[in-house]
């Protein structure tokens, strides 16, 4: 069974491309996928723990909703509303943690909300499923629009080209992928790949021979854009500039003149094969 | 689920529909009532951000008239419990939400609102 990652080049209508190589797959593998995705990542749990009571947030690309019950030590003090493109994942998210959750069927590129209605937003392992730079930027813009212009906070996680040692995946080298990606901007050396998901049909007999199990397994190739170092920061900067927001570093925040709207990256980093960025919107 | 907490945040996003696109109007709804844990800290923190008139109107569309027209300045337990019930215990299971401006219909099925648009409708 092939379990390695291979480089691809995106072609055709990006929306149809994502329908085929992302949305349809998650709808089909929802149950199996969800059973493997239940542990929240520490930095995301910390982020949610740091938010004050009464805050309402958006989990854009919530999947099986594993972040909706957080923070576990203060249940009910925050409300995170989950949005996803996969109805079958949402059906799982709807009752995650033995409580009813608020979930919405929608696309992370769209904006079905009041502007600035949320206090916080998270986008975990989602934006890397969008097949063009413009669409990834549009998703970041939607996220920035969703949070309060005065105090909104956001956390974004995307898959990195740099993978940790624990990952058994074989990653195509950037040079190889670079040749394929002639249409992509030269200064964005991320890599477009297919990542296989091997779905084994549940066997009716527990003692089914291995060969029979193999035969009923199906491989789904999910599209990912693996982010290069610095690419996520660059994407956020472009999105913010499109929105006429000033991008100001943490150090220079106090020097900003009055009457300015902006965004600051309060932390960036790499964790478990992902890049992340935590953002704050502000108005002086 | 579509509870009124979510309804208070949703807006129509059809291309060109930028004014009077909130709040969405409920249509042909089936509702269920389910108890949820009362959390006064959450309610006190969330209250200043609620679009109050939209919440009162939406509750009335669902047959609940317990909220006052004006947001009270005194947040006693009775009021917070009423608010808790309206925001978090009324579940719209089936039906639709209709944009007051462009009349786009967003269906609700098994408690999940469908906010997807066809490509030509996206703003
Ligand atoms: Zn509309």
Coordinates of N, CA and C in Angstrom, one line a residue, chain B residues 23-113:
Chain B
X23 N -30.8 40.4 10.8 CA -30.7 38.9 11.0 C -31.5 38.1 10.0
X24 N -31.1 36.9 9.8 CA -31.9 36.0 8.9 C -33.2 35.7 9.6
X25 N -34.2 35.5 8.8 CA -35.6 35.2 9.3 C -35.8 33.7 9.3
X26 N -36.3 33.1 10.4 CA -36.6 31.7 10.5 C -37.9 31.4 9.6
X27 N -37.9 30.3 9.0 CA -39.1 29.9 8.2 C -39.3 28.4 8.4
X28 N -40.6 28.0 8.6 CA -41.0 26.6 8.7 C -40.1 25.8 9.6
X29 N -39.9 26.3 10.8 CA -38.9 25.6 11.7 C -39.6 24.5 12.6
X30 N -38.8 23.5 12.9 CA -39.1 22.6 14.0 C -38.1 22.8 15.0
X31 N -38.6 23.0 16.3 CA -37.6 23.2 17.3 C -37.6 22.1 18.4
X32 N -36.5 21.9 19.1 CA -36.4 21.0 20.2 C -35.8 21.8 21.4
X33 N -36.3 21.5 22.6 CA -35.7 22.1 23.8 C -34.8 21.1 24.5
X34 N -33.6 21.5 24.8 CA -32.7 20.6 25.5 C -31.9 21.4 26.5
X35 N -31.9 20.9 27.7 CA -31.2 21.6 28.8 C -29.7 21.7 28.6
X36 N -29.2 22.8 28.9 CA -27.7 23.0 28.8 C -27.3 23.6 30.2
X37 N -26.0 23.4 30.5 CA -25.5 23.8 31.7 C -25.4 25.3 31.8
X38 N -25.9 25.9 32.9 CA -26.0 27.3 33.1 C -24.6 27.9 33.5
X39 N -24.2 28.8 32.7 CA -22.8 29.4 33.0 C -22.9 30.9 33.0
X40 N -23.2 31.5 34.2 CA -23.4 33.0 34.3 C -22.1 33.8 33.8
X41 N -20.9 33.2 34.0 CA -19.7 34.0 33.6 C -19.7 34.1 32.1
X42 N -20.1 33.1 31.4 CA -20.1 33.1 30.0 C -21.1 34.2 29.5
X43 N -22.3 34.1 30.1 CA -23.4 35.0 29.7 C -23.1 36.5 29.9
X44 N -22.5 36.8 31.1 CA -22.1 38.2 31.4 C -21.1 38.7 30.4
X45 N -20.1 37.8 30.0 CA -19.1 38.2 29.1 C -19.6 38.4 27.7
X46 N -20.6 37.5 27.3 CA -21.1 37.6 25.9 C -22.1 38.7 25.7
X47 N -22.9 39.0 26.8 CA -24.0 39.9 26.7 C -23.7 41.2 25.9
X48 N -22.6 41.9 26.2 CA -22.3 43.2 25.5 C -22.2 43.0 24.0
X49 N -21.9 41.8 23.5 CA -21.6 41.6 22.1 C -22.9 41.2 21.3
X50 N -23.9 40.9 22.1 CA -25.2 40.4 21.4 C -25.8 41.5 20.6
X51 N -26.3 41.2 19.5 CA -27.2 42.2 18.8 C -28.6 41.9 19.4
X52 N -29.0 42.8 20.3 CA -30.1 42.5 21.2 C -31.4 42.4 20.4
X53 N -31.7 43.4 19.6 CA -33.0 43.4 18.8 C -33.1 42.1 18.0
X54 N -32.0 41.7 17.4 CA -32.0 40.5 16.6 C -32.4 39.3 17.4
X55 N -31.8 39.2 18.6 CA -32.1 38.1 19.5 C -33.5 38.1 19.9
X56 N -34.0 39.2 20.4 CA -35.4 39.3 20.8 C -36.4 38.9 19.7
X57 N -36.1 39.4 18.5 CA -36.9 39.1 17.3 C -36.9 37.6 16.9
X58 N -35.7 37.1 17.0 CA -35.6 35.6 16.6 C -36.3 34.8 17.6
X59 N -36.1 35.1 18.9 CA -36.8 34.3 19.9 C -38.3 34.3 19.7
X60 N -38.8 35.5 19.4 CA -40.3 35.6 19.1 C -40.7 34.8 18.0
X61 N -39.9 34.8 16.9 CA -40.2 33.9 15.8 C -40.3 32.5 16.2
X62 N -39.6 32.1 17.2 CA -39.6 30.7 17.7 C -40.6 30.5 18.8
X63 N -41.4 31.5 19.1 CA -42.5 31.4 20.1 C -42.1 31.7 21.5
X64 N -40.9 32.3 21.7 CA -40.4 32.6 23.0 C -40.4 34.1 23.2
X65 N -41.3 34.6 24.2 CA -41.4 36.0 24.4 C -40.8 36.4 25.7
X66 N -39.9 35.6 26.3 CA -39.5 35.9 27.7 C -38.5 37.0 27.8
X67 N -37.8 37.4 26.7 CA -36.8 38.5 26.8 C -37.5 39.9 26.7
X68 N -36.9 40.8 27.5 CA -37.4 42.2 27.5 C -37.0 42.9 26.2
X69 N -37.7 43.9 25.7 CA -37.4 44.6 24.5 C -36.0 45.3 24.7
X70 N -35.8 45.8 25.9 CA -34.5 46.5 26.1 C -33.6 45.6 27.0
X71 N -32.4 45.7 26.7 CA -31.4 44.9 27.5 C -31.4 45.5 28.9
X72 N -31.7 44.8 30.0 CA -31.7 45.4 31.3 C -30.3 45.7 31.8
X73 N -30.2 46.7 32.6 CA -28.9 47.1 33.1 C -28.5 46.3 34.3
X74 N -29.6 45.7 35.1 CA -29.3 44.9 36.2 C -29.3 43.4 35.7
X75 N -28.1 42.7 35.9 CA -28.0 41.3 35.4 C -28.3 40.4 36.6
X76 N -29.5 40.3 37.1 CA -29.8 39.3 38.2 C -29.9 37.9 37.6
X77 N -29.9 36.9 38.5 CA -29.9 35.5 38.1 C -31.1 35.2 37.3
X78 N -32.3 35.8 37.6 CA -33.5 35.5 36.8 C -33.3 35.8 35.4
X79 N -32.8 37.0 35.2 CA -32.6 37.5 33.8 C -31.5 36.6 33.1
X80 N -30.4 36.3 33.8 CA -29.4 35.5 33.1 C -29.9 34.1 32.8
X81 N -30.8 33.5 33.6 CA -31.4 32.2 33.3 C -32.3 32.3 32.1
X82 N -33.1 33.4 32.0 CA -33.9 33.5 30.8 C -33.0 33.6 29.6
X83 N -32.0 34.4 29.7 CA -31.1 34.6 28.6 C -30.4 33.3 28.2
X84 N -30.0 32.5 29.2 CA -29.4 31.2 29.0 C -30.3 30.3 28.2
X85 N -31.6 30.3 28.6 CA -32.6 29.4 27.9 C -32.7 29.8 26.5
X86 N -32.9 31.1 26.2 CA -33.1 31.6 24.8 C -31.9 31.3 24.0
X87 N -30.7 31.6 24.5 CA -29.5 31.5 23.7 C -29.1 30.0 23.4
X88 N -29.2 29.2 24.4 CA -28.5 27.9 24.4 C -29.4 26.7 24.6
X89 N -30.7 26.9 24.8 CA -31.6 25.7 25.0 C -32.6 25.4 23.9
X90 N -32.8 26.4 23.1 CA -33.8 26.2 22.0 C -33.0 25.8 20.7
X91 N -33.2 24.7 20.2 CA -32.5 24.1 19.1 C -33.4 24.1 17.9
X92 N -33.0 24.8 16.8 CA -33.8 24.7 15.6 C -33.3 23.5 14.8
X93 N -34.1 22.5 14.6 CA -33.7 21.2 14.0 C -33.9 21.2 12.5
X94 N -35.0 21.7 12.1 CA -35.3 21.7 10.6 C -35.9 23.0 10.3
X95 N -35.9 23.3 9.0 CA -36.5 24.6 8.5 C -35.5 25.3 7.7
X96 N -35.6 26.6 7.8 CA -34.7 27.5 7.0 C -34.5 28.8 7.6
X97 N -33.5 29.5 7.1 CA -33.3 30.9 7.5 C -33.3 31.7 6.1
X98 N -34.0 32.8 6.1 CA -34.2 33.5 4.9 C -33.6 34.9 5.0
X99 N -32.8 35.4 4.1 CA -32.2 36.7 4.1 C -33.4 37.8 4.0
X100 N -33.4 38.8 4.9 CA -34.4 39.8 4.8 C -34.3 40.7 3.6
X101 N -33.1 40.7 3.0 CA -32.8 41.6 1.9 C -33.0 40.9 0.5
X102 N -32.2 39.8 0.3 CA -32.2 39.2 -1.1 C -33.1 38.0 -1.1
X103 N -33.6 37.6 0.1 CA -34.5 36.4 0.2 C -33.9 35.1 -0.1
X104 N -32.5 35.0 -0.1 CA -31.9 33.7 -0.2 C -32.3 32.8 0.9
X105 N -32.5 31.6 0.7 CA -32.9 30.6 1.7 C -31.8 29.7 2.1
X106 N -31.4 29.7 3.3 CA -30.4 28.8 3.9 C -31.1 27.7 4.6
X107 N -31.1 26.5 4.1 CA -31.8 25.4 4.7 C -31.1 24.9 6.0
X108 N -31.9 24.4 6.9 CA -31.4 23.8 8.2 C -31.9 22.3 8.2
X109 N -31.0 21.4 8.3 CA -31.3 20.0 8.2 C -30.6 19.3 9.3
X110 N -31.3 18.5 10.1 CA -30.7 17.8 11.3 C -29.9 18.7 12.2
X111 N -30.4 20.0 12.3 CA -29.7 20.9 13.2 C -28.5 21.6 12.6
X112 N -28.2 21.3 11.3 CA -27.0 22.0 10.7 C -27.5 22.9 9.6
X113 N -27.2 24.2 9.8 CA -27.5 25.2 8.7 C -26.5 25.0 7.5

